[in-house]
PDB file of C-alpha atoms in Angstrom:
ATOM      1  CA  MET C 176      43.184 144.512  13.589  1.00 44.00           C
ATOM      2  CA  ILE C 177      44.252 143.562  10.028  1.00 48.00           C
ATOM      3  CA  LYS C 178      46.541 140.485   9.764  1.00 45.00           C
ATOM      4  CA  LYS C 179      48.488 140.061   6.661  1.00 47.00           C
ATOM      5  CA  VAL C 180      49.344 136.902   5.276  1.00 44.00           C
ATOM      6  CA  ILE C 181      52.255 135.641   2.784  1.00 48.00           C
ATOM      7  CA  THR C 182      51.603 132.729   0.808  1.00 47.00           C
ATOM      8  CA  LEU C 183      53.942 129.995   0.669  1.00 45.00           C
ATOM      9  CA  ASN C 184      54.307 128.084  -2.252  1.00 45.00           C
ATOM     10  CA  VAL C 185      56.020 124.654  -1.781  1.00 43.00           C
ATOM     11  CA  PHE C 186      57.279 122.693  -4.634  1.00 42.00           C
ATOM     12  CA  ILE C 187      58.382 119.149  -4.681  1.00 40.00           C
ATOM     13  CA  LEU C 188      60.168 117.929  -7.400  1.00 41.00           C
ATOM     14  CA  THR C 189      61.393 114.537  -7.972  1.00 35.00           C
ATOM     15  CA  THR C 190      63.459 112.593 -10.640  1.00 36.00           C
ATOM     16  CA  MET C 191      63.620 109.060 -11.461  1.00 36.00           C
ATOM     17  CA  GLY C 192      66.449 107.446  -9.604  1.00 39.00           C
ATOM     18  CA  TYR C 193      66.837 110.549  -6.956  1.00 42.00           C
ATOM     19  CA  PRO C 194      65.108 111.260  -3.763  1.00 49.00           C
ATOM     20  CA  GLY C 195      63.068 114.036  -3.847  1.00 52.00           C
ATOM     21  CA  TYR C 196      63.816 117.793  -2.719  1.00 64.00           C
ATOM     22  CA  ALA C 197      62.144 120.403  -1.567  1.00 78.00           C
ATOM     23  CA  GLN C 198      61.906 124.144  -3.047  1.00 84.00           C
ATOM     24  CA  VAL C 199      60.409 127.123  -0.803  1.00 87.00           C
ATOM     25  CA  LYS C 200      59.494 130.576  -2.668  1.00 87.00           C
ATOM     26  CA  ILE C 201      58.193 133.491  -1.096  1.00 86.00           C
ATOM     27  CA  GLY C 202      56.686 136.450  -2.581  1.00 85.00           C
ATOM     28  CA  ASN C 203      55.775 137.210  -6.477  1.00 83.00           C
ATOM     29  CA  ARG C 204      55.191 134.651  -8.895  1.00 83.00           C
ATOM     30  CA  PRO C 205      55.084 131.382  -7.140  1.00 81.00           C
ATOM     31  CA  GLU C 206      55.229 129.508  -9.856  1.00 82.00           C
ATOM     32  CA  ALA C 207      58.582 130.393 -11.085  1.00 87.00           C
ATOM     33  CA  VAL C 208      61.115 128.731  -9.120  1.00 88.00           C
ATOM     34  CA  HIS C 209      65.061 128.632  -9.949  1.00 89.00           C
ATOM     35  CA  PRO C 210      66.281 125.349 -10.296  1.00 88.00           C
ATOM     36  CA  ARG C 211      69.191 125.488  -7.779  1.00 90.00           C
ATOM     37  CA  ALA C 212      67.192 127.616  -5.090  1.00 89.00           C
ATOM     38  CA  ALA C 213      66.221 125.766  -2.239  1.00 89.00           C
ATOM     39  CA  LEU C 214      64.767 128.910  -0.683  1.00 89.00           C
ATOM     40  CA  GLN C 215      63.639 131.884  -3.111  1.00 90.00           C
ATOM     41  CA  ILE C 216      62.558 135.485  -1.742  1.00 90.00           C
ATOM     42  CA  GLU C 217      61.282 137.385  -4.788  1.00 90.00           C
ATOM     43  CA  HIS C 218      59.534 141.013  -4.467  1.00 89.00           C
ATOM     44  CA  ASN C 219      59.794 144.214  -5.846  1.00 87.00           C
ATOM     45  CA  THR C 220      58.952 146.307  -2.928  1.00 89.00           C
ATOM     46  CA  LYS C 221      59.898 144.488   0.211  1.00 88.00           C
ATOM     47  CA  GLY C 222      63.418 142.994   1.092  1.00 89.00           C
ATOM     48  CA  ILE C 223      64.311 141.067   3.948  1.00 90.00           C
ATOM     49  CA  MET C 224      65.411 142.085   7.877  1.00 92.00           C
ATOM     50  CA  LEU C 225      67.542 140.127   9.376  1.00 94.00           C
ATOM     51  CA  PRO C 226      67.601 139.462  13.253  1.00 95.00           C
ATOM     52  CA  VAL C 227      69.036 143.072  14.355  1.00 97.00           C
ATOM     53  CA  VAL C 228      71.386 143.388  17.762  1.00 97.00           C
ATOM     54  CA  GLU C 229      72.135 146.802  19.479  1.00 96.00           C
ATOM     55  CA  ASN C 230      75.831 146.031  20.095  1.00 95.00           C
ATOM     56  CA  HIS C 231      78.538 143.374  19.932  1.00 95.00           C
ATOM     57  CA  THR C 232      77.595 142.135  23.446  1.00 95.00           C
ATOM     58  CA  GLU C 233      74.121 141.042  22.210  1.00 96.00           C
ATOM     59  CA  LEU C 234      75.745 138.701  19.463  1.00 96.00           C
ATOM     60  CA  PRO C 235      75.629 135.227  20.382  1.00 96.00           C
ATOM     61  CA  ASN C 236      79.018 133.217  21.851  1.00 95.00           C
ATOM     62  CA  TYR C 237      79.690 136.824  23.208  1.00 95.00           C
ATOM     63  CA  ASN C 238      82.212 136.336  26.363  1.00 94.00           C
ATOM     64  CA  ALA C 239      84.390 139.433  27.871  1.00 92.00           C
ATOM     65  CA  ALA C 240      86.964 136.961  29.157  1.00 89.00           C
ATOM     66  CA  HIS C 241      88.288 135.797  25.762  1.00 84.00           C
ATOM     67  CA  PRO C 242      91.328 137.900  24.094  1.00 75.00           C
ATOM     68  CA  ASP C 243      88.755 138.021  21.186  1.00 81.00           C
ATOM     69  CA  LEU C 244      85.347 139.012  23.103  1.00 88.00           C
ATOM     70  CA  TYR C 245      84.279 135.618  21.387  1.00 90.00           C
ATOM     71  CA  GLU C 246      84.003 131.741  22.640  1.00 91.00           C
ATOM     72  CA  ASN C 247      84.955 129.705  19.711  1.00 89.00           C
ATOM     73  CA  ASN C 248      82.192 127.464  18.209  1.00 91.00           C
ATOM     74  CA  PRO C 249      82.857 126.306  14.606  1.00 90.00           C
ATOM     75  CA  THR C 250      79.295 124.950  14.421  1.00 94.00           C
ATOM     76  CA  ASP C 251      77.593 128.384  14.662  1.00 94.00           C
ATOM     77  CA  ASN C 252      79.949 129.232  11.815  1.00 91.00           C
ATOM     78  CA  GLY C 253      77.979 131.344   9.056  1.00 91.00           C
ATOM     79  CA  LEU C 254      75.539 132.804  11.178  1.00 95.00           C
ATOM     80  CA  ILE C 255      74.513 136.570  10.274  1.00 95.00           C
ATOM     81  CA  PHE C 256      73.076 139.189  11.916  1.00 96.00           C
ATOM     82  CA  TYR C 257      72.820 143.368  11.531  1.00 96.00           C
ATOM     83  CA  SER C 258      74.487 145.638  14.331  1.00 95.00           C
ATOM     84  CA  LYS C 259      73.227 148.709  14.543  1.00 95.00           C
ATOM     85  CA  GLU C 260      76.636 149.936  16.446  1.00 94.00           C
ATOM     86  CA  ILE C 261      78.773 149.831  13.247  1.00 92.00           C
ATOM     87  CA  LYS C 262      75.529 149.793  10.814  1.00 93.00           C
ATOM     88  CA  ASP C 263      76.525 146.175   8.681  1.00 94.00           C
ATOM     89  CA  VAL C 264      75.848 143.185   8.292  1.00 95.00           C
ATOM     90  CA  VAL C 265      77.888 140.953  10.700  1.00 95.00           C
ATOM     91  CA  LYS C 266      79.122 137.216  10.265  1.00 94.00           C
ATOM     92  CA  TYR C 267      80.578 134.875  12.726  1.00 93.00           C
ATOM     93  CA  ASP C 268      83.559 132.007  11.213  1.00 88.00           C
ATOM     94  CA  GLY C 269      83.458 129.896  14.118  1.00 88.00           C
ATOM     95  CA  TYR C 270      85.794 131.954  15.990  1.00 86.00           C
ATOM     96  CA  ARG C 271      84.771 135.734  16.240  1.00 87.00           C
ATOM     97  CA  TRP C 272      82.234 138.146  14.391  1.00 92.00           C
ATOM     98  CA  ILE C 273      83.531 140.132  11.256  1.00 90.00           C
ATOM     99  CA  ALA C 274      81.441 143.081   9.238  1.00 91.00           C
ATOM    100  CA  ALA C 275      80.260 141.013   6.175  1.00 87.00           C
ATOM    101  CA  THR C 276      82.779 142.987   3.982  1.00 85.00           C
ATOM    102  CA  GLU C 277      85.746 141.951   6.377  1.00 84.00           C
ATOM    103  CA  ARG C 278      87.766 138.440   5.237  1.00 79.00           C
ATOM    104  CA  SER C 279      88.397 135.980   8.141  1.00 76.00           C
ATOM    105  CA  ILE C 280      92.146 135.926   8.832  1.00 76.00           C
ATOM    106  CA  LYS C 281      91.520 131.954   7.699  1.00 74.00           C
ATOM    107  CA  ASN C 282      91.018 132.822   3.955  1.00 76.00           C
ATOM    108  CA  TYR C 283      94.325 134.573   3.974  1.00 84.00           C
ATOM    109  CA  LYS C 284      96.308 131.762   2.091  1.00 88.00           C
ATOM    110  CA  ASN C 285      99.470 133.640   1.721  1.00 92.00           C
ATOM    111  CA  LEU C 286      99.668 134.622   5.367  1.00 93.00           C
ATOM    112  CA  SER C 287     101.288 133.400   8.420  1.00 95.00           C
ATOM    113  CA  ILE C 288     101.067 135.030  11.857  1.00 94.00           C
ATOM    114  CA  LEU C 289     103.233 133.021  14.175  1.00 95.00           C
ATOM    115  CA  GLY C 290     103.255 133.804  18.166  1.00 93.00           C
ATOM    116  CA  SER C 291     105.418 132.393  21.241  1.00 93.00           C
ATOM    117  CA  ASN C 292     104.304 130.215  23.727  1.00 91.00           C
ATOM    118  CA  SER C 293     108.126 130.294  25.443  1.00 92.00           C
ATOM    119  CA  THR C 294     109.072 131.750  28.338  1.00 91.00           C
ATOM    120  CA  ASP C 295     110.642 135.559  28.750  1.00 90.00           C
ATOM    121  CA  GLN C 296     114.252 136.092  27.492  1.00 87.00           C
ATOM    122  CA  THR C 297     115.895 138.717  29.908  1.00 83.00           C
ATOM    123  CA  VAL C 298     119.276 139.525  28.348  1.00 81.00           C
ATOM    124  CA  ALA C 299     121.940 142.353  30.476  1.00 72.00           C
ATOM    125  CA  ASN C 300     123.995 145.054  28.698  1.00 64.00           C
ATOM    126  CA  VAL C 301     127.498 145.095  31.292  1.00 61.00           C
ATOM    127  CA  LEU C 302     129.973 147.533  29.803  1.00 56.00           C
ATOM    128  CA  GLY C 303     128.449 147.416  26.577  1.00 55.00           C
ATOM    129  CA  ILE C 304     128.426 143.816  25.922  1.00 55.00           C
ATOM    130  CA  THR C 305     125.261 141.624  25.668  1.00 66.00           C
ATOM    131  CA  GLY C 306     124.469 138.202  23.899  1.00 71.00           C
ATOM    132  CA  ARG C 307     121.874 137.931  21.306  1.00 84.00           C
ATOM    133  CA  PRO C 308     119.352 134.976  22.157  1.00 89.00           C
ATOM    134  CA  THR C 309     117.461 133.707  19.133  1.00 93.00           C
ATOM    135  CA  LEU C 310     113.872 134.635  20.154  1.00 93.00           C
ATOM    136  CA  GLN C 311     111.367 131.160  19.856  1.00 94.00           C
ATOM    137  CA  PHE C 312     108.334 131.421  17.850  1.00 94.00           C
ATOM    138  CA  ASN C 313     105.756 128.551  17.454  1.00 90.00           C
ATOM    139  CA  ILE C 314     103.234 127.137  15.425  1.00 90.00           C
ATOM    140  CA  LEU C 315     100.339 128.030  17.537  1.00 83.00           C
ATOM    141  CA  ASN C 316      97.446 128.020  15.296  1.00 79.00           C
ATOM    142  CA  ASP C 317      95.509 130.239  17.928  1.00 81.00           C
ATOM    143  CA  PHE C 318      92.493 132.367  16.017  1.00 76.00           C
ATOM    144  CA  ASP C 319      92.271 133.955  19.349  1.00 75.00           C
ATOM    145  CA  ARG C 320      95.648 135.585  19.235  1.00 81.00           C
ATOM    146  CA  ASN C 321      95.677 135.682  15.225  1.00 83.00           C
ATOM    147  CA  ASN C 322      98.053 132.972  15.079  1.00 90.00           C
ATOM    148  CA  ILE C 323      97.918 131.201  11.972  1.00 89.00           C
ATOM    149  CA  ASN C 324     100.160 129.593   9.482  1.00 93.00           C
ATOM    150  CA  ASN C 325      98.248 129.369   6.121  1.00 92.00           C
ATOM    151  CA  LEU C 326     101.952 129.147   4.536  1.00 95.00           C
ATOM    152  CA  GLY C 327     103.140 126.079   5.812  1.00 94.00           C
ATOM    153  CA  LEU C 328     106.183 127.312   7.467  1.00 96.00           C
ATOM    154  CA  THR C 329     107.982 125.305   9.408  1.00 96.00           C
ATOM    155  CA  VAL C 330     110.167 126.008  13.168  1.00 95.00           C
ATOM    156  CA  ASN C 331     113.207 124.047  14.501  1.00 95.00           C
ATOM    157  CA  ALA C 332     114.094 123.603  18.216  1.00 92.00           C
ATOM    158  CA  ASN C 333     116.703 126.558  17.686  1.00 92.00           C
ATOM    159  CA  GLY C 334     113.542 128.702  16.681  1.00 93.00           C
ATOM    160  CA  GLU C 335     114.788 129.012  12.794  1.00 95.00           C
ATOM    161  CA  ILE C 336     111.964 128.993  10.603  1.00 96.00           C
ATOM    162  CA  THR C 337     111.868 127.442   6.858  1.00 97.00           C
ATOM    163  CA  ILE C 338     110.376 128.797   3.865  1.00 96.00           C
ATOM    164  CA  PRO C 339     108.372 126.752   1.825  1.00 95.00           C
ATOM    165  CA  ALA C 340     108.395 128.344  -1.410  1.00 96.00           C
ATOM    166  CA  SER C 341     110.260 131.002  -3.013  1.00 96.00           C
ATOM    167  CA  GLY C 342     109.017 134.193  -3.660  1.00 95.00           C
ATOM    168  CA  PHE C 343     108.964 137.870  -2.100  1.00 96.00           C
ATOM    169  CA  TYR C 344     108.136 138.023   1.581  1.00 97.00           C
ATOM    170  CA  ARG C 345     106.823 140.882   3.910  1.00 96.00           C
ATOM    171  CA  ILE C 346     108.390 140.143   7.148  1.00 96.00           C
ATOM    172  CA  ASN C 347     107.260 142.011   9.952  1.00 96.00           C
ATOM    173  CA  PRO C 348     108.709 141.031  13.725  1.00 95.00           C
ATOM    174  CA  SER C 349     107.102 143.047  16.777  1.00 94.00           C
ATOM    175  CA  VAL C 350     108.256 142.142  20.360  1.00 93.00           C
ATOM    176  CA  LYS C 351     107.190 143.719  23.300  1.00 92.00           C
ATOM    177  CA  THR C 352     109.918 144.287  25.850  1.00 87.00           C
ATOM    178  CA  SER C 353     110.125 145.609  29.342  1.00 82.00           C
ATOM    179  CA  SER C 354     113.211 147.675  30.917  1.00 72.00           C
ATOM    180  CA  ALA C 355     114.965 145.664  34.048  1.00 59.00           C
ATOM    181  CA  GLY C 356     116.553 148.444  35.602  1.00 57.00           C
ATOM    182  CA  GLY C 357     120.587 149.324  35.901  1.00 56.00           C
ATOM    183  CA  LEU C 358     122.887 152.046  35.109  1.00 53.00           C
ATOM    184  CA  SER C 359     123.077 153.561  32.111  1.00 53.00           C
ATOM    185  CA  VAL C 360     125.375 156.814  31.300  1.00 53.00           C
ATOM    186  CA  GLY C 361     123.511 157.808  28.338  1.00 55.00           C
ATOM    187  CA  ASN C 362     120.775 156.030  26.540  1.00 63.00           C
ATOM    188  CA  ALA C 363     120.057 152.373  25.949  1.00 69.00           C
ATOM    189  CA  ALA C 364     118.233 150.605  22.608  1.00 75.00           C
ATOM    190  CA  THR C 365     117.045 147.499  22.437  1.00 80.00           C
ATOM    191  CA  ILE C 366     117.764 145.471  18.920  1.00 83.00           C
ATOM    192  CA  VAL C 367     116.025 143.201  17.241  1.00 90.00           C
ATOM    193  CA  SER C 368     117.720 141.684  14.419  1.00 92.00           C
ATOM    194  CA  LEU C 369     116.118 139.520  11.371  1.00 94.00           C
ATOM    195  CA  GLN C 370     118.908 137.062  10.245  1.00 94.00           C
ATOM    196  CA  ALA C 371     118.316 134.647   6.937  1.00 94.00           C
ATOM    197  CA  LEU C 372     120.534 131.269   6.253  1.00 94.00           C
ATOM    198  CA  TYR C 373     120.527 130.930   2.268  1.00 93.00           C
ATOM    199  CA  VAL C 374     120.392 127.837   0.726  1.00 90.00           C
ATOM    200  CA  ASN C 375     122.324 128.912  -2.178  1.00 80.00           C
ATOM    201  CA  ALA C 376     124.854 130.919  -0.081  1.00 78.00           C
ATOM    202  CA  VAL C 377     128.155 128.875  -0.324  1.00 73.00           C
ATOM    203  CA  GLY C 378     130.625 129.282   2.573  1.00 70.00           C
ATOM    204  CA  GLU C 379     128.483 132.033   4.038  1.00 76.00           C
ATOM    205  CA  GLY C 380     126.608 132.006   7.330  1.00 89.00           C
ATOM    206  CA  TRP C 381     123.759 133.604   9.077  1.00 93.00           C
ATOM    207  CA  GLN C 382     123.088 136.851   7.298  1.00 93.00           C
ATOM    208  CA  LYS C 383     121.705 140.119   8.457  1.00 93.00           C
ATOM    209  CA  ILE C 384     118.465 141.138   6.730  1.00 94.00           C
ATOM    210  CA  HIS C 385     117.081 144.276   8.541  1.00 93.00           C
ATOM    211  CA  GLU C 386     117.914 145.152  12.130  1.00 91.00           C
ATOM    212  CA  ASN C 387     115.865 147.811  14.063  1.00 88.00           C
ATOM    213  CA  SER C 388     116.905 149.809  17.444  1.00 82.00           C
ATOM    214  CA  PHE C 389     114.064 150.813  19.449  1.00 76.00           C
ATOM    215  CA  LEU C 390     115.769 153.528  21.999  1.00 70.00           C
ATOM    216  CA  LEU C 391     114.911 153.609  26.263  1.00 63.00           C
ATOM    217  CA  TYR C 392     115.164 157.334  26.891  1.00 53.00           C
ATOM    218  CA  GLY C 393     116.408 158.763  29.760  1.00 47.00           C
ATOM    219  CA  LEU C 394     117.706 155.525  31.236  1.00 45.00           C
ATOM    220  CA  LEU C 395     120.759 157.516  33.477  1.00 44.00           C
ATOM    221  CA  VAL C 396     119.483 155.627  36.062  1.00 43.00           C
ATOM    222  CA  THR C 397     117.011 153.301  35.575  1.00 45.00           C
ATOM    223  CA  GLY C 398     114.670 151.448  37.961  1.00 46.00           C
ATOM    224  CA  GLY C 399     111.382 149.391  37.773  1.00 46.00           C
ATOM    225  CA  SER C 400     110.306 148.696  34.626  1.00 52.00           C
ATOM    226  CA  SER C 401     108.330 150.022  31.524  1.00 63.00           C
ATOM    227  CA  ASN C 402     106.945 148.342  28.408  1.00 77.00           C
ATOM    228  CA  SER C 403     107.449 149.150  24.996  1.00 84.00           C
ATOM    229  CA  ILE C 404     107.373 147.528  21.629  1.00 88.00           C
ATOM    230  CA  ASN C 405     109.924 146.917  18.769  1.00 89.00           C
ATOM    231  CA  SER C 406     108.768 146.539  15.551  1.00 91.00           C
ATOM    232  CA  PHE C 407     109.779 146.864  11.798  1.00 93.00           C
ATOM    233  CA  SER C 408     108.513 145.767   8.358  1.00 95.00           C
ATOM    234  CA  THR C 409     110.993 144.393   5.901  1.00 95.00           C
ATOM    235  CA  THR C 410     110.768 143.053   2.161  1.00 96.00           C
ATOM    236  CA  LYS C 411     112.776 140.147   0.802  1.00 95.00           C
ATOM    237  CA  TYR C 412     112.962 137.486  -1.863  1.00 96.00           C
ATOM    238  CA  LEU C 413     113.336 134.583  -0.097  1.00 96.00           C
ATOM    239  CA  HIS C 414     114.089 131.069  -1.692  1.00 95.00           C
ATOM    240  CA  ALA C 415     112.287 127.613  -0.851  1.00 96.00           C
ATOM    241  CA  GLY C 416     114.399 125.794   2.065  1.00 96.00           C
ATOM    242  CA  ASP C 417     115.652 129.680   2.905  1.00 96.00           C
ATOM    243  CA  GLN C 418     115.683 129.731   6.754  1.00 96.00           C
ATOM    244  CA  ILE C 419     115.175 133.368   9.083  1.00 96.00           C
ATOM    245  CA  ARG C 420     115.317 133.695  12.932  1.00 96.00           C
ATOM    246  CA  LEU C 421     115.064 136.819  15.005  1.00 95.00           C
ATOM    247  CA  ARG C 422     117.312 137.639  17.371  1.00 93.00           C
ATOM    248  CA  ALA C 423     117.322 140.258  20.251  1.00 89.00           C
ATOM    249  CA  GLY C 424     119.750 142.205  22.768  1.00 84.00           C
ATOM    250  CA  ILE C 425     120.599 145.496  24.289  1.00 79.00           C
ATOM    251  CA  GLN C 426     123.573 148.111  23.770  1.00 74.00           C
ATOM    252  CA  ALA C 427     124.187 151.306  24.927  1.00 64.00           C
ATOM    253  CA  ASP C 428     123.392 154.087  22.301  1.00 57.00           C
ATOM    254  CA  THR C 429     125.078 156.850  23.597  1.00 52.00           C
ATOM    255  CA  GLY C 430     127.605 156.555  26.611  1.00 53.00           C
ATOM    256  CA  LEU C 431     127.969 153.512  28.829  1.00 54.00           C
ATOM    257  CA  ASN C 432     125.749 151.145  30.473  1.00 55.00           C
ATOM    258  CA  VAL C 433     126.333 149.178  33.237  1.00 57.00           C
ATOM    259  CA  GLY C 434     123.985 146.280  34.154  1.00 58.00           C
ATOM    260  CA  THR C 435     121.184 147.931  32.655  1.00 66.00           C
ATOM    261  CA  GLY C 436     118.587 144.742  31.270  1.00 73.00           C
ATOM    262  CA  VAL C 437     115.526 144.345  29.327  1.00 81.00           C
ATOM    263  CA  THR C 438     113.249 141.277  28.884  1.00 86.00           C
ATOM    264  CA  PHE C 439     111.593 140.220  25.795  1.00 89.00           C
ATOM    265  CA  LYS C 440     107.863 139.268  26.993  1.00 92.00           C
ATOM    266  CA  MET C 441     107.683 136.221  24.528  1.00 92.00           C
ATOM    267  CA  SER C 442     104.085 134.802  25.201  1.00 92.00           C
ATOM    268  CA  ASP C 443     102.313 138.483  24.854  1.00 91.00           C
ATOM    269  CA  LYS C 444      99.852 138.975  22.427  1.00 88.00           C
ATOM    270  CA  ASP C 445     101.880 142.255  21.101  1.00 91.00           C
ATOM    271  CA  THR C 446     104.705 139.503  19.975  1.00 94.00           C
ATOM    272  CA  TYR C 447     104.596 138.183  16.711  1.00 94.00           C
ATOM    273  CA  LEU C 448     106.354 137.222  13.744  1.00 95.00           C
ATOM    274  CA  TYR C 449     103.998 138.425  10.825  1.00 95.00           C
ATOM    275  CA  ILE C 450     105.077 137.075   7.588  1.00 96.00           C
ATOM    276  CA  GLU C 451     103.142 137.512   4.010  1.00 95.00           C
ATOM    277  CA  LYS C 452     104.169 136.265   0.628  1.00 95.00           C
ATOM    278  CA  LEU C 453     103.189 138.560  -1.738  1.00 94.00           C
ATOM    279  CA  ASN C 454     103.433 136.525  -5.262  1.00 79.00           C
TER     280      ASN C 454
END
């Protein structure tokens, strides 16, 4: 048996008035250590072999019961492995494992993703008439659901969101719905309306920024429920202090609705409000 030995050269440097500290160098030229390196590895034919896992289930903190498959453990922030599954180095950010080339969502300073822990909102269309309640989003800071508030948005009791700084914003609402049954002669559509209350407006109330309809096909006679997602993306310049809100409802697209209803699934992970400051 041939035994290979790697020589470790440890240098302890002391400076007057400061405690000593150790530097470790592995490999060639043990006498040359970078002054800021606690550990330095130097070799012209050999590299570093990281710990290897076959797939994501072998990574520390894996838990299939969690929404993002990993337990939150901030003390493990900084761990790295090589994953054969994705053929890349992966890093742990305290909440989940991501590829080394991927940024943790916590690092996106110009982004807020608001979720909701509100109860579901159900509205009905009776003879073409329906209300449009304001959908309630919350500052959850739930990393398992990718809910963050790096923009510093505030939300009041009415579900109205205040913009803290002027600039262009990309706004992407996503709302999961389920049909509640009823009678429809023709088709019905869910409506999601993004509105703004501008601080500089004189004598004006809430203004529509963008409105999106999602057609519920084949509602001649509906029963039971089916899920769908109404989402869109729009870009708007907003001033500091402007407020935005999201309202939703249902209306006849063609024909006449008699009692057709829709439920907006507020606490679902597919219901969120993505707001990104572009400048």
